[in-house]
């Protein structure tokens, strides 16, 4: 019973597209955590590859939701944020964390889901990046990909780099206040990729094969599995490794499905994730 913890995840509902809450909720539940949700926005689909999607921003619902939780004395063992719908929402998230988790030692885990392949996602701008820097600076763990880390630190995005380049980014993330960094998609050699775990200033690296058919939504799968394993009591390195191994299984499962371009088939291999915990 002692491992049954309640956590809150704040990210959008993309009704179709296998990302954000439709991924985080099942993965965190499979990890054995009571998973409470706060949708940041509702979209008909995600924004990467579909056109004409609807977008309902739920920023203005957030304060009343939080006030109700505070009145009910609801507290979370961790708050995990993903794709957020507006710059103003980031301030509300800080407030929600403060009132529902921080004072009781709850963790703040931030996936700064805002960019990939050198570019910001549609709808995000410099003001959003600035607000995200503030949020990351308060986090116990941040889980950026290389593009997000570059936007957060002002370092030029490169597709080919060495350890010194990654170290510079890690130092700049620490200067923002990020306590621990789980840096995804760091590749030092052809055919390989991996995760840098930068915990209390100590660098470690888990390398695995790079799969060429990498698909949309794997960042959300990775972050959710990492959070699930970490809150279940794994060390940051072990949680980072479990999440990487599970994400690889998801990419392999997706390759078995014809024309599945918009997300990863994470469901058929959920049992493997459970087995790793
Ligand atoms: O997977 C990140 C993500 C989450 N939510 C929405 C997105 C994206 C990436 O494009 O568009 C709405």
mmCIF file of C-alpha atoms and ligand atoms in Angstrom:
data_model
loop_
_atom_site.group_PDB
_atom_site.id
_atom_site.type_symbol
_atom_site.label_atom_id
_atom_site.label_comp_id
_atom_site.label_asym_id
_atom_site.label_seq_id
_atom_site.Cartn_x
_atom_site.Cartn_y
_atom_site.Cartn_z
ATOM 1 C CA UNK A 1 0.000 0.000 0.000
ATOM 2 C CA UNK A 2 2.827 2.386 0.754
ATOM 3 C CA UNK A 3 3.605 2.824 -2.948
ATOM 4 C CA UNK A 4 0.063 3.943 -3.828
ATOM 5 C CA UNK A 5 0.599 7.625 -4.479
ATOM 6 C CA UNK A 6 -1.587 10.335 -5.939
ATOM 7 C CA UNK A 7 -0.118 12.590 -8.571
ATOM 8 C CA UNK A 8 -1.397 15.417 -10.759
ATOM 9 C CA UNK A 9 -0.557 15.830 -14.415
ATOM 10 C CA UNK A 10 -1.312 19.069 -16.236
ATOM 11 C CA UNK A 11 -1.291 18.954 -20.037
ATOM 12 C CA UNK A 12 -3.720 19.190 -22.946
ATOM 13 C CA UNK A 13 -6.291 16.735 -24.178
ATOM 14 C CA UNK A 14 -5.634 16.171 -27.854
ATOM 15 C CA UNK A 15 -8.774 14.139 -28.547
ATOM 16 C CA UNK A 16 -7.052 12.250 -31.367
ATOM 17 C CA UNK A 17 -3.306 11.879 -31.753
ATOM 18 C CA UNK A 18 -1.846 9.751 -28.934
ATOM 19 C CA UNK A 19 -0.066 12.461 -27.017
ATOM 20 C CA UNK A 20 -0.292 14.452 -23.792
ATOM 21 C CA UNK A 21 -3.129 13.339 -21.482
ATOM 22 C CA UNK A 22 -4.332 10.415 -23.611
ATOM 23 C CA UNK A 23 -0.825 8.996 -23.159
ATOM 24 C CA UNK A 24 0.068 10.228 -19.655
ATOM 25 C CA UNK A 25 -3.080 8.991 -17.941
ATOM 26 C CA UNK A 26 -2.897 5.347 -19.073
ATOM 27 C CA UNK A 27 0.870 5.146 -18.570
ATOM 28 C CA UNK A 28 0.809 6.641 -15.071
ATOM 29 C CA UNK A 29 -2.149 4.434 -14.131
ATOM 30 C CA UNK A 30 -0.257 1.391 -15.436
ATOM 31 C CA UNK A 31 2.618 2.435 -13.177
ATOM 32 C CA UNK A 32 0.245 2.007 -10.241
ATOM 33 C CA UNK A 33 -0.297 5.677 -9.442
ATOM 34 C CA UNK A 34 -3.603 7.383 -8.747
ATOM 35 C CA UNK A 35 -3.518 9.933 -11.538
ATOM 36 C CA UNK A 36 -5.439 13.180 -11.280
ATOM 37 C CA UNK A 37 -5.590 15.404 -14.332
ATOM 38 C CA UNK A 38 -5.936 19.060 -15.148
ATOM 39 C CA UNK A 39 -6.480 19.619 -18.874
ATOM 40 C CA UNK A 40 -4.670 22.756 -20.056
ATOM 41 C CA UNK A 41 -6.589 22.895 -23.340
ATOM 42 C CA UNK A 42 -8.790 20.672 -25.486
ATOM 43 C CA UNK A 43 -7.797 20.204 -29.127
ATOM 44 C CA UNK A 44 -9.482 18.044 -31.746
ATOM 45 C CA UNK A 45 -6.009 16.656 -32.633
ATOM 46 C CA UNK A 46 -2.431 17.561 -31.807
ATOM 47 C CA UNK A 47 -0.767 20.265 -33.879
ATOM 48 C CA UNK A 48 1.993 18.249 -35.551
ATOM 49 C CA UNK A 49 0.816 17.141 -38.954
ATOM 50 C CA UNK A 50 -2.939 17.758 -38.750
ATOM 51 C CA UNK A 51 -4.375 21.030 -40.034
ATOM 52 C CA UNK A 52 -7.551 22.872 -39.029
ATOM 53 C CA UNK A 53 -7.579 21.547 -35.474
ATOM 54 C CA UNK A 54 -9.813 23.152 -32.833
ATOM 55 C CA UNK A 55 -8.213 24.641 -29.697
ATOM 56 C CA UNK A 56 -10.079 25.480 -26.493
ATOM 57 C CA UNK A 57 -7.836 27.191 -23.971
ATOM 58 C CA UNK A 58 -8.769 26.252 -20.376
ATOM 59 C CA UNK A 59 -6.502 28.806 -18.658
ATOM 60 C CA UNK A 60 -9.389 30.627 -16.986
ATOM 61 C CA UNK A 61 -10.765 27.429 -15.412
ATOM 62 C CA UNK A 62 -7.543 26.772 -13.524
ATOM 63 C CA UNK A 63 -7.831 29.109 -10.496
ATOM 64 C CA UNK A 64 -11.318 27.868 -9.554
ATOM 65 C CA UNK A 65 -10.251 24.234 -9.907
ATOM 66 C CA UNK A 66 -7.261 24.859 -7.669
ATOM 67 C CA UNK A 67 -9.344 26.735 -5.099
ATOM 68 C CA UNK A 68 -11.717 23.793 -4.852
ATOM 69 C CA UNK A 69 -8.835 21.351 -4.329
ATOM 70 C CA UNK A 70 -7.362 23.573 -1.628
ATOM 71 C CA UNK A 71 -10.756 23.703 0.133
ATOM 72 C CA UNK A 72 -10.904 19.906 -0.001
ATOM 73 C CA UNK A 73 -7.324 19.603 1.345
ATOM 74 C CA UNK A 74 -6.213 17.688 -1.739
ATOM 75 C CA UNK A 75 -2.441 17.170 -1.928
ATOM 76 C CA UNK A 76 -0.299 15.420 -4.523
ATOM 77 C CA UNK A 77 2.971 13.488 -4.218
ATOM 78 C CA UNK A 78 4.046 15.098 -7.505
ATOM 79 C CA UNK A 79 2.874 17.590 -10.099
ATOM 80 C CA UNK A 80 3.961 16.692 -13.626
ATOM 81 C CA UNK A 81 3.414 19.209 -16.416
ATOM 82 C CA UNK A 82 3.510 18.716 -20.178
ATOM 83 C CA UNK A 83 2.095 20.813 -23.032
ATOM 84 C CA UNK A 84 0.611 23.998 -21.575
ATOM 85 C CA UNK A 85 -1.907 26.115 -23.461
ATOM 86 C CA UNK A 86 -0.813 29.684 -22.711
ATOM 87 C CA UNK A 87 1.865 31.831 -21.095
ATOM 88 C CA UNK A 88 -0.525 32.919 -18.336
ATOM 89 C CA UNK A 89 -1.213 29.280 -17.557
ATOM 90 C CA UNK A 90 2.402 28.836 -16.517
ATOM 91 C CA UNK A 91 1.871 31.268 -13.593
ATOM 92 C CA UNK A 92 -1.210 29.320 -12.546
ATOM 93 C CA UNK A 93 0.769 26.076 -12.644
ATOM 94 C CA UNK A 94 3.353 27.536 -10.252
ATOM 95 C CA UNK A 95 0.525 28.476 -7.905
ATOM 96 C CA UNK A 96 -1.143 25.055 -8.156
ATOM 97 C CA UNK A 97 2.146 23.336 -7.333
ATOM 98 C CA UNK A 98 2.718 25.633 -4.354
ATOM 99 C CA UNK A 99 -0.722 25.012 -2.860
ATOM 100 C CA UNK A 100 -1.232 21.315 -3.619
ATOM 101 C CA UNK A 101 2.203 19.695 -3.371
ATOM 102 C CA UNK A 102 5.211 21.836 -2.504
ATOM 103 C CA UNK A 103 4.574 22.370 1.194
ATOM 104 C CA UNK A 104 4.245 18.616 1.772
ATOM 105 C CA UNK A 105 7.446 17.792 -0.106
ATOM 106 C CA UNK A 106 5.731 16.939 -3.412
ATOM 107 C CA UNK A 107 7.902 16.987 -6.527
ATOM 108 C CA UNK A 108 7.563 19.303 -9.519
ATOM 109 C CA UNK A 109 8.467 17.553 -12.764
ATOM 110 C CA UNK A 110 8.372 19.652 -15.939
ATOM 111 C CA UNK A 111 8.427 18.414 -19.498
ATOM 112 C CA UNK A 112 8.835 21.736 -21.352
ATOM 113 C CA UNK A 113 6.820 20.342 -24.279
ATOM 114 C CA UNK A 114 7.074 23.225 -26.733
ATOM 115 C CA UNK A 115 9.495 22.345 -29.527
ATOM 116 C CA UNK A 116 11.187 19.647 -31.596
ATOM 117 C CA UNK A 117 13.551 19.348 -34.550
ATOM 118 C CA UNK A 118 14.905 22.861 -34.033
ATOM 119 C CA UNK A 119 11.497 24.589 -34.052
ATOM 120 C CA UNK A 120 8.814 25.739 -31.606
ATOM 121 C CA UNK A 121 5.421 24.038 -31.998
ATOM 122 C CA UNK A 122 2.731 26.205 -33.671
ATOM 123 C CA UNK A 123 1.326 28.882 -31.355
ATOM 124 C CA UNK A 124 4.358 29.248 -29.069
ATOM 125 C CA UNK A 125 6.543 32.358 -28.996
ATOM 126 C CA UNK A 126 9.454 33.950 -27.131
ATOM 127 C CA UNK A 127 7.187 35.058 -24.244
ATOM 128 C CA UNK A 128 6.125 31.441 -23.721
ATOM 129 C CA UNK A 129 9.767 30.326 -23.712
ATOM 130 C CA UNK A 130 10.581 32.978 -21.079
ATOM 131 C CA UNK A 131 7.712 31.795 -18.855
ATOM 132 C CA UNK A 132 8.775 28.170 -19.342
ATOM 133 C CA UNK A 133 12.296 29.088 -18.165
ATOM 134 C CA UNK A 134 10.777 30.313 -14.885
ATOM 135 C CA UNK A 135 8.788 27.106 -14.443
ATOM 136 C CA UNK A 136 11.810 24.912 -15.206
ATOM 137 C CA UNK A 137 13.813 26.922 -12.677
ATOM 138 C CA UNK A 138 11.425 25.803 -9.941
ATOM 139 C CA UNK A 139 11.346 22.147 -10.990
ATOM 140 C CA UNK A 140 12.919 19.154 -9.269
ATOM 141 C CA UNK A 141 13.242 17.426 -12.657
ATOM 142 C CA UNK A 142 13.053 18.861 -16.169
ATOM 143 C CA UNK A 143 12.785 16.565 -19.183
ATOM 144 C CA UNK A 144 13.773 18.550 -22.301
ATOM 145 C CA UNK A 145 14.698 17.278 -25.717
ATOM 146 C CA UNK A 146 17.627 18.992 -27.444
ATOM 147 C CA UNK A 147 15.487 21.623 -29.183
ATOM 148 C CA UNK A 148 13.715 22.558 -25.963
ATOM 149 C CA UNK A 149 17.007 22.699 -24.065
ATOM 150 C CA UNK A 150 18.398 25.066 -26.727
ATOM 151 C CA UNK A 151 15.367 27.374 -26.519
ATOM 152 C CA UNK A 152 15.621 27.392 -22.711
ATOM 153 C CA UNK A 153 19.331 28.246 -22.690
ATOM 154 C CA UNK A 154 19.830 30.298 -25.864
ATOM 155 C CA UNK A 155 22.420 27.802 -27.138
ATOM 156 C CA UNK A 156 22.375 27.289 -30.917
ATOM 157 C CA UNK A 157 20.566 24.085 -32.002
ATOM 158 C CA UNK A 158 22.891 21.607 -33.716
ATOM 159 C CA UNK A 159 22.315 18.134 -35.089
ATOM 160 C CA UNK A 160 25.934 17.083 -34.658
ATOM 161 C CA UNK A 161 27.785 17.865 -31.433
ATOM 162 C CA UNK A 162 30.074 16.575 -28.729
ATOM 163 C CA UNK A 163 30.076 16.219 -24.963
ATOM 164 C CA UNK A 164 31.308 19.833 -24.462
ATOM 165 C CA UNK A 165 28.195 21.150 -26.255
ATOM 166 C CA UNK A 166 25.898 19.095 -24.012
ATOM 167 C CA UNK A 167 27.851 20.141 -20.899
ATOM 168 C CA UNK A 168 27.408 23.803 -21.822
ATOM 169 C CA UNK A 169 23.637 23.321 -22.104
ATOM 170 C CA UNK A 170 23.504 21.436 -18.795
ATOM 171 C CA UNK A 171 25.388 24.227 -17.034
ATOM 172 C CA UNK A 172 23.007 26.819 -18.447
ATOM 173 C CA UNK A 173 19.969 24.764 -17.397
ATOM 174 C CA UNK A 174 21.421 24.560 -13.878
ATOM 175 C CA UNK A 175 21.920 28.337 -13.921
ATOM 176 C CA UNK A 176 18.158 28.678 -14.589
ATOM 177 C CA UNK A 177 17.600 26.758 -11.344
ATOM 178 C CA UNK A 178 16.777 23.307 -12.807
ATOM 179 C CA UNK A 179 17.816 20.887 -10.053
ATOM 180 C CA UNK A 180 17.978 17.696 -12.088
ATOM 181 C CA UNK A 181 17.832 17.273 -15.849
ATOM 182 C CA UNK A 182 16.677 14.242 -17.813
ATOM 183 C CA UNK A 183 17.959 15.218 -21.253
ATOM 184 C CA UNK A 184 16.379 13.087 -23.991
ATOM 185 C CA UNK A 185 17.568 12.246 -27.482
ATOM 186 C CA UNK A 186 21.271 12.941 -26.904
ATOM 187 C CA UNK A 187 23.251 11.191 -29.628
ATOM 188 C CA UNK A 188 27.049 11.100 -29.727
ATOM 189 C CA UNK A 189 27.439 8.543 -32.491
ATOM 190 C CA UNK A 190 25.606 7.422 -35.612
ATOM 191 C CA UNK A 191 22.985 4.735 -34.987
ATOM 192 C CA UNK A 192 22.820 5.415 -31.249
ATOM 193 C CA UNK A 193 20.900 7.807 -29.043
ATOM 194 C CA UNK A 194 20.384 8.109 -25.322
ATOM 195 C CA UNK A 195 19.436 9.937 -22.189
ATOM 196 C CA UNK A 196 21.677 12.145 -20.078
ATOM 197 C CA UNK A 197 20.770 12.074 -16.399
ATOM 198 C CA UNK A 198 22.205 15.153 -14.704
ATOM 199 C CA UNK A 199 21.458 14.759 -11.038
ATOM 200 C CA UNK A 200 22.880 17.137 -8.437
ATOM 201 C CA UNK A 201 25.585 18.088 -10.917
ATOM 202 C CA UNK A 202 26.571 14.443 -11.637
ATOM 203 C CA UNK A 203 26.480 13.327 -15.280
ATOM 204 C CA UNK A 204 25.466 9.839 -16.346
ATOM 205 C CA UNK A 205 24.360 8.536 -19.722
ATOM 206 C CA UNK A 206 22.214 5.638 -20.910
ATOM 207 C CA UNK A 207 22.798 4.852 -24.576
ATOM 208 C CA UNK A 208 20.612 2.666 -26.772
ATOM 209 C CA UNK A 209 20.024 1.965 -30.464
ATOM 210 C CA UNK A 210 18.520 4.765 -32.542
ATOM 211 C CA UNK A 211 15.412 3.539 -34.370
ATOM 212 C CA UNK A 212 14.969 5.326 -37.700
ATOM 213 C CA UNK A 213 11.148 5.106 -37.610
ATOM 214 C CA UNK A 214 10.883 7.391 -34.571
ATOM 215 C CA UNK A 215 7.360 8.791 -34.336
ATOM 216 C CA UNK A 216 5.371 11.672 -32.906
ATOM 217 C CA UNK A 217 4.354 11.499 -29.249
ATOM 218 C CA UNK A 218 7.378 9.592 -28.008
ATOM 219 C CA UNK A 219 8.429 12.578 -25.865
ATOM 220 C CA UNK A 220 5.166 12.332 -23.933
ATOM 221 C CA UNK A 221 5.486 8.551 -23.624
ATOM 222 C CA UNK A 222 9.041 8.929 -22.376
ATOM 223 C CA UNK A 223 8.221 11.649 -19.817
ATOM 224 C CA UNK A 224 5.154 9.803 -18.501
ATOM 225 C CA UNK A 225 7.044 6.527 -18.059
ATOM 226 C CA UNK A 226 9.926 8.375 -16.376
ATOM 227 C CA UNK A 227 7.560 10.107 -13.946
ATOM 228 C CA UNK A 228 5.712 6.859 -13.259
ATOM 229 C CA UNK A 229 8.895 4.937 -12.474
ATOM 230 C CA UNK A 230 10.421 7.785 -10.428
ATOM 231 C CA UNK A 231 7.331 8.303 -8.269
ATOM 232 C CA UNK A 232 7.136 4.519 -7.807
ATOM 233 C CA UNK A 233 10.500 4.810 -6.068
ATOM 234 C CA UNK A 234 13.103 4.085 -8.774
ATOM 235 C CA UNK A 235 16.291 6.178 -8.855
ATOM 236 C CA UNK A 236 16.382 8.875 -11.522
ATOM 237 C CA UNK A 237 18.867 6.827 -13.580
ATOM 238 C CA UNK A 238 16.790 3.638 -13.360
ATOM 239 C CA UNK A 239 13.588 5.556 -14.174
ATOM 240 C CA UNK A 240 15.334 7.181 -17.161
ATOM 241 C CA UNK A 241 16.496 3.747 -18.388
ATOM 242 C CA UNK A 242 13.079 2.115 -17.912
ATOM 243 C CA UNK A 243 11.419 4.975 -19.802
ATOM 244 C CA UNK A 244 13.960 4.674 -22.642
ATOM 245 C CA UNK A 245 13.537 0.902 -22.930
ATOM 246 C CA UNK A 246 9.751 1.266 -22.914
ATOM 247 C CA UNK A 247 9.831 4.025 -25.550
ATOM 248 C CA UNK A 248 11.961 1.804 -27.787
ATOM 249 C CA UNK A 249 9.339 -0.973 -27.394
ATOM 250 C CA UNK A 250 6.615 1.528 -28.374
ATOM 251 C CA UNK A 251 8.502 2.584 -31.518
ATOM 252 C CA UNK A 252 9.004 -1.068 -32.492
ATOM 253 C CA UNK A 253 5.282 -1.770 -31.908
ATOM 254 C CA UNK A 254 4.365 1.230 -34.077
ATOM 255 C CA UNK A 255 6.488 -0.084 -36.940
ATOM 256 C CA UNK A 256 4.179 -3.140 -37.016
ATOM 257 C CA UNK A 257 1.150 -0.934 -37.760
ATOM 258 C CA UNK A 258 0.555 0.291 -41.289
ATOM 259 C CA UNK A 259 0.389 4.079 -41.870
ATOM 260 C CA UNK A 260 0.361 4.975 -38.196
ATOM 261 C CA UNK A 261 2.056 8.374 -38.587
ATOM 262 C CA UNK A 262 0.497 10.565 -35.906
ATOM 263 C CA UNK A 263 1.464 8.802 -32.692
ATOM 264 C CA UNK A 264 3.083 5.738 -31.176
ATOM 265 C CA UNK A 265 1.318 2.449 -30.443
ATOM 266 C CA UNK A 266 2.157 2.489 -26.745
ATOM 267 C CA UNK A 267 -0.835 0.424 -25.566
ATOM 268 C CA UNK A 268 0.132 -3.076 -26.817
ATOM 269 C CA UNK A 269 3.411 -2.900 -24.857
ATOM 270 C CA UNK A 270 2.117 -1.407 -21.583
ATOM 271 C CA UNK A 271 2.571 -4.857 -20.025
ATOM 272 C CA UNK A 272 6.320 -4.595 -20.685
ATOM 273 C CA UNK A 273 6.460 -1.308 -18.785
ATOM 274 C CA UNK A 274 4.609 -2.822 -15.841
ATOM 275 C CA UNK A 275 7.072 -5.733 -15.920
ATOM 276 C CA UNK A 276 10.025 -3.319 -15.651
ATOM 277 C CA UNK A 277 8.749 -1.672 -12.460
HETATM 278 O O1 LIG B 1 3.537 15.740 -27.956
HETATM 279 C C1 LIG B 1 3.589 17.060 -27.595
HETATM 280 C C2 LIG B 1 2.303 17.749 -27.926
HETATM 281 C C3 LIG B 1 1.294 17.794 -26.996
HETATM 282 N N1 LIG B 1 0.129 18.420 -27.247
HETATM 283 C C4 LIG B 1 -0.095 19.017 -28.433
HETATM 284 C C5 LIG B 1 0.874 18.987 -29.428
HETATM 285 C C6 LIG B 1 2.106 18.350 -29.172
HETATM 286 C C7 LIG B 1 3.140 18.323 -30.200
HETATM 287 O O2 LIG B 1 3.004 18.730 -31.297
HETATM 288 O O3 LIG B 1 0.627 19.563 -30.604
HETATM 289 C C8 LIG B 1 -1.391 19.710 -28.678
#
